[in-house]
Short mmCIF file of C-alpha atoms in Angstrom, two decimals:
data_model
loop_
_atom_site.label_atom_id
_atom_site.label_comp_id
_atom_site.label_asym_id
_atom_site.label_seq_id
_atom_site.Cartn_x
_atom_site.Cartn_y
_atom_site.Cartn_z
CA UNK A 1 -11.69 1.60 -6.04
CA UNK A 2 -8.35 3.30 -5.28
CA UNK A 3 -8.27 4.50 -8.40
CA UNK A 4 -11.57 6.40 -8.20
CA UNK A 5 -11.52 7.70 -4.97
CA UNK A 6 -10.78 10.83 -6.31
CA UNK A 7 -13.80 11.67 -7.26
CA UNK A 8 -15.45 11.14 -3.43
CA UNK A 9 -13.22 13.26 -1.61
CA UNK A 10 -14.28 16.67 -3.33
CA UNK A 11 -17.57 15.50 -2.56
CA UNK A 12 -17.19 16.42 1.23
CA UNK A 13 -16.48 19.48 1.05
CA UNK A 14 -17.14 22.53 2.37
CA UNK A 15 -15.51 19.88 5.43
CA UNK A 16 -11.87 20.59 5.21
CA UNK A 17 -8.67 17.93 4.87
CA UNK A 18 -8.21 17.64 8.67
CA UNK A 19 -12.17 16.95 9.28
CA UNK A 20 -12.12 14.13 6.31
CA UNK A 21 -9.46 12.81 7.56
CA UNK A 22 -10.77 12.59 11.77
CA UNK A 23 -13.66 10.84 10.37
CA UNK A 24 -12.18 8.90 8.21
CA UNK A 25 -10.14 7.39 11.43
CA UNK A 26 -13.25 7.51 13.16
CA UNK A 27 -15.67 5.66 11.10
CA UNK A 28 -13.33 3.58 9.61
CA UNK A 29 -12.89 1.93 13.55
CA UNK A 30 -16.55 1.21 12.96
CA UNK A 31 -16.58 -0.17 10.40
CA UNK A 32 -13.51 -3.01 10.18
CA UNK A 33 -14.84 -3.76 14.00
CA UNK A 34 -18.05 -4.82 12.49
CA UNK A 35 -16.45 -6.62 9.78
CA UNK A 36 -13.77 -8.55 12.71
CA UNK A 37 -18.09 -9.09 14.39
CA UNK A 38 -18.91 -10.82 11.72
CA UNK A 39 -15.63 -13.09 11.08
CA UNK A 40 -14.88 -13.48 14.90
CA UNK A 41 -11.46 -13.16 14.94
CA UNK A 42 -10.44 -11.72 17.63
CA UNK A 43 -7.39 -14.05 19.40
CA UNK A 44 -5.02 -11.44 17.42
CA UNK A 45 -5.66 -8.59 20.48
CA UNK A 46 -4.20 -10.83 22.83
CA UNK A 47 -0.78 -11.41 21.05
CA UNK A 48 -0.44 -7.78 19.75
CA UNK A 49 -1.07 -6.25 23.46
CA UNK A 50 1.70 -8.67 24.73
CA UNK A 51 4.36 -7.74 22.16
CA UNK A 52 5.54 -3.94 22.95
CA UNK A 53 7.79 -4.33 19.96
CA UNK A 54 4.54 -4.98 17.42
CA UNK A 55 2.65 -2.55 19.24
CA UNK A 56 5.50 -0.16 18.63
CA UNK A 57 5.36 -0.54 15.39
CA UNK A 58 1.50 -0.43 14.49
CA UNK A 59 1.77 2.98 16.17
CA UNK A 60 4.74 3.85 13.48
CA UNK A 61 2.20 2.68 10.86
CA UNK A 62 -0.61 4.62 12.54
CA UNK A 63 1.16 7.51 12.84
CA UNK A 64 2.63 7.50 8.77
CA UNK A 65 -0.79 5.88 7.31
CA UNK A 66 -2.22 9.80 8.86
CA UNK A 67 0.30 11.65 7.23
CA UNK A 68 -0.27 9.90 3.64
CA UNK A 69 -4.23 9.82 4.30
CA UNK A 70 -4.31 13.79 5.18
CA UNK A 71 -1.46 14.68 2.65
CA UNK A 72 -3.53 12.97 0.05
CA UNK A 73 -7.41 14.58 0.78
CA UNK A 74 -5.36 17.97 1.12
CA UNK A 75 -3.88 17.26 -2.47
CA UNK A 76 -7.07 16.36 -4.48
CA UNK A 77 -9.28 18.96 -2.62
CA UNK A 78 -6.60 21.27 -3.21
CA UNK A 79 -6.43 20.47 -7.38
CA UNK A 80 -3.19 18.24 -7.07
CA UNK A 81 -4.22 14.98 -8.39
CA UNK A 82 -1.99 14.15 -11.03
CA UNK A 83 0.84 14.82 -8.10
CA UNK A 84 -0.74 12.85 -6.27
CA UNK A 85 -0.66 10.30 -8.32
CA UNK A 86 3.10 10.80 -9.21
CA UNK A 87 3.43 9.96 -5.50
CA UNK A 88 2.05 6.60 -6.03
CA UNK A 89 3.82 5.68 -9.07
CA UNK A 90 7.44 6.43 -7.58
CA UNK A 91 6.08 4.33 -4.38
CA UNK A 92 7.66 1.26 -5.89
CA UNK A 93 11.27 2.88 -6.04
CA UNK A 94 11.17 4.34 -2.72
CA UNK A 95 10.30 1.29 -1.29
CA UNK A 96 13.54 -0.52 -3.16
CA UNK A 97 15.73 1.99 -1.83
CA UNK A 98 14.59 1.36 1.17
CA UNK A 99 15.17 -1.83 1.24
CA UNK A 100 18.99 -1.30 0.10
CA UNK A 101 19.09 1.40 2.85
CA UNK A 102 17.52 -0.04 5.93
CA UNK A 103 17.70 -3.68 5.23
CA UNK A 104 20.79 -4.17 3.47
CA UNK A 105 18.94 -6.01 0.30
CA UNK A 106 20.92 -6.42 -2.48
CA UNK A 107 19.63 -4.96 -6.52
CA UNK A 108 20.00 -6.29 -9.86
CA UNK A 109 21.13 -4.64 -12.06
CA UNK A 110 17.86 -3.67 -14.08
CA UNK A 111 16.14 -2.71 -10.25
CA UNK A 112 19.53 -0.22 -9.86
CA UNK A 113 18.61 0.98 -13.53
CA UNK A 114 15.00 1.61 -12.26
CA UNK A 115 16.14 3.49 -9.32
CA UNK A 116 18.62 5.71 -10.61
CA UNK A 117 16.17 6.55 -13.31
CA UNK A 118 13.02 7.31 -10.76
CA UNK A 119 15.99 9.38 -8.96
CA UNK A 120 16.60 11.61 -12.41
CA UNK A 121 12.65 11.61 -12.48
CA UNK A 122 12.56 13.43 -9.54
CA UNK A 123 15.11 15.95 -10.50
CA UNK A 124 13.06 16.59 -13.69
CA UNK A 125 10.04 17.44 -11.85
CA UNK A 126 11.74 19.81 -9.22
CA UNK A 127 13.31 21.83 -12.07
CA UNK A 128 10.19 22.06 -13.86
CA UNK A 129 8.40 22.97 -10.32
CA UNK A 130 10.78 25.54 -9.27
CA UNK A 131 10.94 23.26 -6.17
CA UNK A 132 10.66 19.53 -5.25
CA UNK A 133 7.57 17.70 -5.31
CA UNK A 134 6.99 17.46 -1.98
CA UNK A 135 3.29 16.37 -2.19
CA UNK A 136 4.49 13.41 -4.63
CA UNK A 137 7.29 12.75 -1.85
CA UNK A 138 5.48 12.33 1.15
CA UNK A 139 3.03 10.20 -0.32
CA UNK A 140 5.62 7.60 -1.90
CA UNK A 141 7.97 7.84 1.54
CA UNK A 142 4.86 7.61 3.78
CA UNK A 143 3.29 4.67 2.14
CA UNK A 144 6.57 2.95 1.57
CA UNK A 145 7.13 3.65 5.40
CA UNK A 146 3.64 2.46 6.58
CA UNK A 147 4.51 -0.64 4.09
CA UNK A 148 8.08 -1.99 5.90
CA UNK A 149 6.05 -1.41 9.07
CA UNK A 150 3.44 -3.54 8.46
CA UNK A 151 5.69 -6.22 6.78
CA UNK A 152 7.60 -6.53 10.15
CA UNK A 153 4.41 -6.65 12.16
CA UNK A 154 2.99 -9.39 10.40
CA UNK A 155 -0.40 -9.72 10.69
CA UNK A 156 -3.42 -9.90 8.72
CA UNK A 157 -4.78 -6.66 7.02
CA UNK A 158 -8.28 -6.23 8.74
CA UNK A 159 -6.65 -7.13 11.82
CA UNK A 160 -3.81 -4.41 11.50
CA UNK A 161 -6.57 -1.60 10.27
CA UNK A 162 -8.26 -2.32 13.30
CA UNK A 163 -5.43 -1.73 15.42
CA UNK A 164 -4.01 1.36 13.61
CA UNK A 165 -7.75 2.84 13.51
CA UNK A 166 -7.98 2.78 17.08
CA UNK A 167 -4.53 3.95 18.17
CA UNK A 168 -5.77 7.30 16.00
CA UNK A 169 -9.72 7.04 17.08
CA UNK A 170 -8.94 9.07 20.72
CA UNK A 171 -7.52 11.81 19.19
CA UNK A 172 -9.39 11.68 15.77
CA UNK A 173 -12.54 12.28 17.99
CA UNK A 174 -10.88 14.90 19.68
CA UNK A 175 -10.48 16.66 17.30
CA UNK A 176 -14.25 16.09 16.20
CA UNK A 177 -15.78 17.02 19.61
CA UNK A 178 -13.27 20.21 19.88
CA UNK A 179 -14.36 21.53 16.26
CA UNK A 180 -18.10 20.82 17.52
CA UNK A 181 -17.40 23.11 20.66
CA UNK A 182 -16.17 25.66 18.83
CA UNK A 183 -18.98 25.22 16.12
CA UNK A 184 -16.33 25.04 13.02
CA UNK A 185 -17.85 21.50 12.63
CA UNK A 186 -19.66 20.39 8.96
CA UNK A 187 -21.25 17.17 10.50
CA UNK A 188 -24.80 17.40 10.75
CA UNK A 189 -25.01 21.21 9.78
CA UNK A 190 -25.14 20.30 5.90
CA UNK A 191 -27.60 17.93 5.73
CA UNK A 192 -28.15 14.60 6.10
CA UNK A 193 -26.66 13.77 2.74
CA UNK A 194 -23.01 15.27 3.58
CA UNK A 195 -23.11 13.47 7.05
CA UNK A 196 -23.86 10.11 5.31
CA UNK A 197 -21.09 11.04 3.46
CA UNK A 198 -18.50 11.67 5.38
CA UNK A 199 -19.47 8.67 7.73
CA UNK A 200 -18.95 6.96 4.37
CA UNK A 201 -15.39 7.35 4.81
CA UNK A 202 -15.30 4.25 6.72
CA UNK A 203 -15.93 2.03 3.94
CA UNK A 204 -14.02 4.03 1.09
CA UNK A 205 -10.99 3.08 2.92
CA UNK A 206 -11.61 -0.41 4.64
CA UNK A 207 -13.58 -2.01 1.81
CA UNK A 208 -10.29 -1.49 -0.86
CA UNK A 209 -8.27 -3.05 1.78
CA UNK A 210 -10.80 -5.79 2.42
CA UNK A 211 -10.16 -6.68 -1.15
CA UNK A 212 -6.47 -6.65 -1.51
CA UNK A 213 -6.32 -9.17 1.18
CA UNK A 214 -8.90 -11.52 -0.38
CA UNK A 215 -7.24 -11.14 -3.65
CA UNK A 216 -3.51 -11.34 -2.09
CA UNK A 217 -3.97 -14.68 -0.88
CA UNK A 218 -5.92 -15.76 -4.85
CA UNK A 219 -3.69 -13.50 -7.41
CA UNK A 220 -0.28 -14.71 -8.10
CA UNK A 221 2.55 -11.95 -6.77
CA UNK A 222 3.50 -10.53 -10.00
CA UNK A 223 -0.20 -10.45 -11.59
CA UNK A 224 -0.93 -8.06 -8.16
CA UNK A 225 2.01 -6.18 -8.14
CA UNK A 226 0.97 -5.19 -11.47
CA UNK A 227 -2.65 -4.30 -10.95
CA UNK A 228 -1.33 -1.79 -8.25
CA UNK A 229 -0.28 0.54 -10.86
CA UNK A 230 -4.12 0.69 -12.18
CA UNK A 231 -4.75 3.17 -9.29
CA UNK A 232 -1.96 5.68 -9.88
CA UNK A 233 -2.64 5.29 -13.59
CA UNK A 234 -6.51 5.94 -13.03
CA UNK A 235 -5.55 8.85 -10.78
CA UNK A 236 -3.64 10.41 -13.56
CA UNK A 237 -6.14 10.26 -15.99
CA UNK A 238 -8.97 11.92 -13.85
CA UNK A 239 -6.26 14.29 -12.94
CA UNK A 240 -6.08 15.26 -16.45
CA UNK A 241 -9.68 14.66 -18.00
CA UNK A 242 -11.87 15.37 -15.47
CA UNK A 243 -10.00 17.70 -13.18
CA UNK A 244 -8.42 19.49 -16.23
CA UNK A 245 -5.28 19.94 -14.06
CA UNK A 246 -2.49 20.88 -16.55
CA UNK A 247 0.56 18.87 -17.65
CA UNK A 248 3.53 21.50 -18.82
CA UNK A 249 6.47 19.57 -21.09
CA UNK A 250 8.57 19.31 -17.94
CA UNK A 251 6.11 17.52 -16.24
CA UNK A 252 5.27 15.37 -19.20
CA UNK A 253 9.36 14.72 -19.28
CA UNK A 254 9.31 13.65 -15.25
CA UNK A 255 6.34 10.80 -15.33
CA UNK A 256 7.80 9.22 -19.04
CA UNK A 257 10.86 8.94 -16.46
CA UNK A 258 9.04 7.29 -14.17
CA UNK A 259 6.93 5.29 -16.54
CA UNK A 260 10.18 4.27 -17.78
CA UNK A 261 11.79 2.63 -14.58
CA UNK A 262 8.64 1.10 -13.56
CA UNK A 263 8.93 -0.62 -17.10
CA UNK A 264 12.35 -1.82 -16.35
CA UNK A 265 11.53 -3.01 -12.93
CA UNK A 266 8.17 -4.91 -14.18
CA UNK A 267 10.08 -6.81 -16.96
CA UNK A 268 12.65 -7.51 -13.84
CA UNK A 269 10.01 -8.80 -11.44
CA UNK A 270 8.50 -10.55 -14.63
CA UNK A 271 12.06 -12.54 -15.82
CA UNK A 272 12.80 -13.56 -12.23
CA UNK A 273 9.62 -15.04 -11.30
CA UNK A 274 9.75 -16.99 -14.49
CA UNK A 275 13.31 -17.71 -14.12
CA UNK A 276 12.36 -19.08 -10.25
CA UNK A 277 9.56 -21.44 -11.57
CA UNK A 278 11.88 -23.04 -14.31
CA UNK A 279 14.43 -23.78 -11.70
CA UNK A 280 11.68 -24.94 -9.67
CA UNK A 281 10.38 -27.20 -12.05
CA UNK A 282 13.95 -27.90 -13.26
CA UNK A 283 14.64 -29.35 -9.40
CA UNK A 284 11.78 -31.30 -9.27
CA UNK A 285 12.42 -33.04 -12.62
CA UNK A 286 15.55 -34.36 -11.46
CA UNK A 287 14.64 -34.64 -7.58
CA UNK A 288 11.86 -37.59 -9.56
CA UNK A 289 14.49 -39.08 -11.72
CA UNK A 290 16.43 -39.73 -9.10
CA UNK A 291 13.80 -41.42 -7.30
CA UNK A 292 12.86 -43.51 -10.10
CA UNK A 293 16.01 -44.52 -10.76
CA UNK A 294 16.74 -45.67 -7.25
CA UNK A 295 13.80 -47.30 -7.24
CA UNK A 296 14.80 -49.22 -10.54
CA UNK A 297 17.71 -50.21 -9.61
CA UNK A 298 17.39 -51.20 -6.10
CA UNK A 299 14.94 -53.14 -7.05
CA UNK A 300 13.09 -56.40 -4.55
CA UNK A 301 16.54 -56.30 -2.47
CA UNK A 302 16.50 -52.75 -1.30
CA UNK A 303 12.41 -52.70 -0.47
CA UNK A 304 13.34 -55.91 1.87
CA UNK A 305 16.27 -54.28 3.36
CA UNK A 306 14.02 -50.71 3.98
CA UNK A 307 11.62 -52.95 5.16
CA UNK A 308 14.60 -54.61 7.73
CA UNK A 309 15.46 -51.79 9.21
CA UNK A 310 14.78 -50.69 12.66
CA UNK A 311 12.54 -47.03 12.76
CA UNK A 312 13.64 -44.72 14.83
CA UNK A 313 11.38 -42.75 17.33
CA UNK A 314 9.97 -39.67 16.36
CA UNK A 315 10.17 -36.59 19.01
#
């Protein structure tokens, strides 16, 4: 569904990126409050409105989630998809560095290798553009921003749309009733097909997210962190077949970069989980050998002595 969501937001138009993206907020309050309806949960409110420090930092989501949802209608309304979907690949690095940078993590080796090659990817793709590619940038450093936010709120991910959709639904509608008043407006004066449309907007971005949770908590880690790439990848191939956007050598040069460290990093990700789960396994082995042979060679005596022995209160 991420993937192919470049193909609805042309559909909108002649409503520019700032309308999409006010009903987008707007509709897409409607619809995850339905959704919360249905599933009754609701005791989250309660705990987010007493915490200034969460509430703090769904705003910081709110507020970056905007800039990567308008930055990103703008780009494929505009004809920058395969940018766009640059932005998306090289959202794994940023959100490494990152991690080195504001949380003090510390790399591998092969993740270092990863990020100083996204780095040289980036230099690439500004040579070849004259310029860097600031499209591409915002939408890695905005999503890897709205990403450590919600990781230190915590809380589920219809729950947290909810909240972030209606920190933005005041002004969102707004903005609505203000280009109403001053008759710029597209909803309702295209039909009833383009206002179904863009109240559609609700569901193009909640039911993707609805998803990812139910599949988060069913996929193992590493099999989802690498079905995330099937959007960017998707993106890039509309970019180039269907929008016919074009793809100079330089350019070609700066995503085989990219392509590259995301290649080191997945065989990374893919040796250390498998390198966890034999340790894992390795521990347990010898966590139940040592039990049995306790048990061997303890034998009658040390049941009757267990069994002796006075058991202590539990608070």
């Amino acid at each position: 569904m991420w993937g192919l969501v470049p193909l609805f937001w042309p559909l909108l138009k002649p409503s520019g990126a700032a309308e999409i993206l006010a009903h987008r907020m707007v509709w897409s309050l409607a619809v995850v409050a339905v959704a919360l309806l249905v599933v009754r949960r609701w005791e989250w409110v309660r705990e987010l409105i007493r915490s200034p420090r969460k509430l703090g930092l769904i705003t910081v989501a709110a507020a970056v989630i905007t800039v990567n949802w308008g930055v990103y209608i703008w780009a494929v309304n505009s004809g920058h998809v395969v940018e766009a979907s640059l932005g998306y690949f090289i959202n794994p690095l940023v959100t490494i560095a990152m991690g080195v940078l504001l949380l003090k993590e510390r790399l591998r080796p092969a993740q270092w290798v990863a990020v100083g090659t996204g780095f040289a990817a980036v230099l690439v793709l500004a040579i070849g553009y004259g310029q860097p590619p600031w499209i591409s940038l915002t939408l890695a450093f905005s999503f890897a921003t709205y990403g450590l936010a919600k990781k230190k709120v915590n809380i589920g991910g219809l729950e947290s749309l909810a909240a972030e959709t209606a920190i933005q639904f005041l002004p969102a509608l707004g903005f609505l009733l203000w280009l109403g008043a001053d008759g710029a407006a597209t909803f309702g004066s295209h039909g009833v097909g383009h206002a179904a449309l863009l109240a559609a907007t609700g569901v193009v971005t909640a039911a993707p997210l609805v998803c990812f949770g139910a599949a988060a908590i069913r996929v193992p880690l590493s099999t989802l962190g690498l079905l995330q790439y099937l959007a960017p990848v998707f993106q890039f191939l509309l970019g180039i077949l269907y929008f016919h956007e074009a793809m100079p050598a330089e350019r070609w040069a700066g995503f085989g970069l990219v392509w590259l460290a995301l290649s080191c990093l997945t065989w990374d990700a893919l040796r250390t989980a498998r390198r966890t789960r034999a340790e894992a396994a390795r521990l347990s082995r010898e966590a139940a050998l040592r039990v049995s042979g306790v048990g061997s060679a303890a034998g009658p005596a040390a049941a009757a002595a267990a069994a002796a022995a006075p058991v202590k209160p539990t608070s």
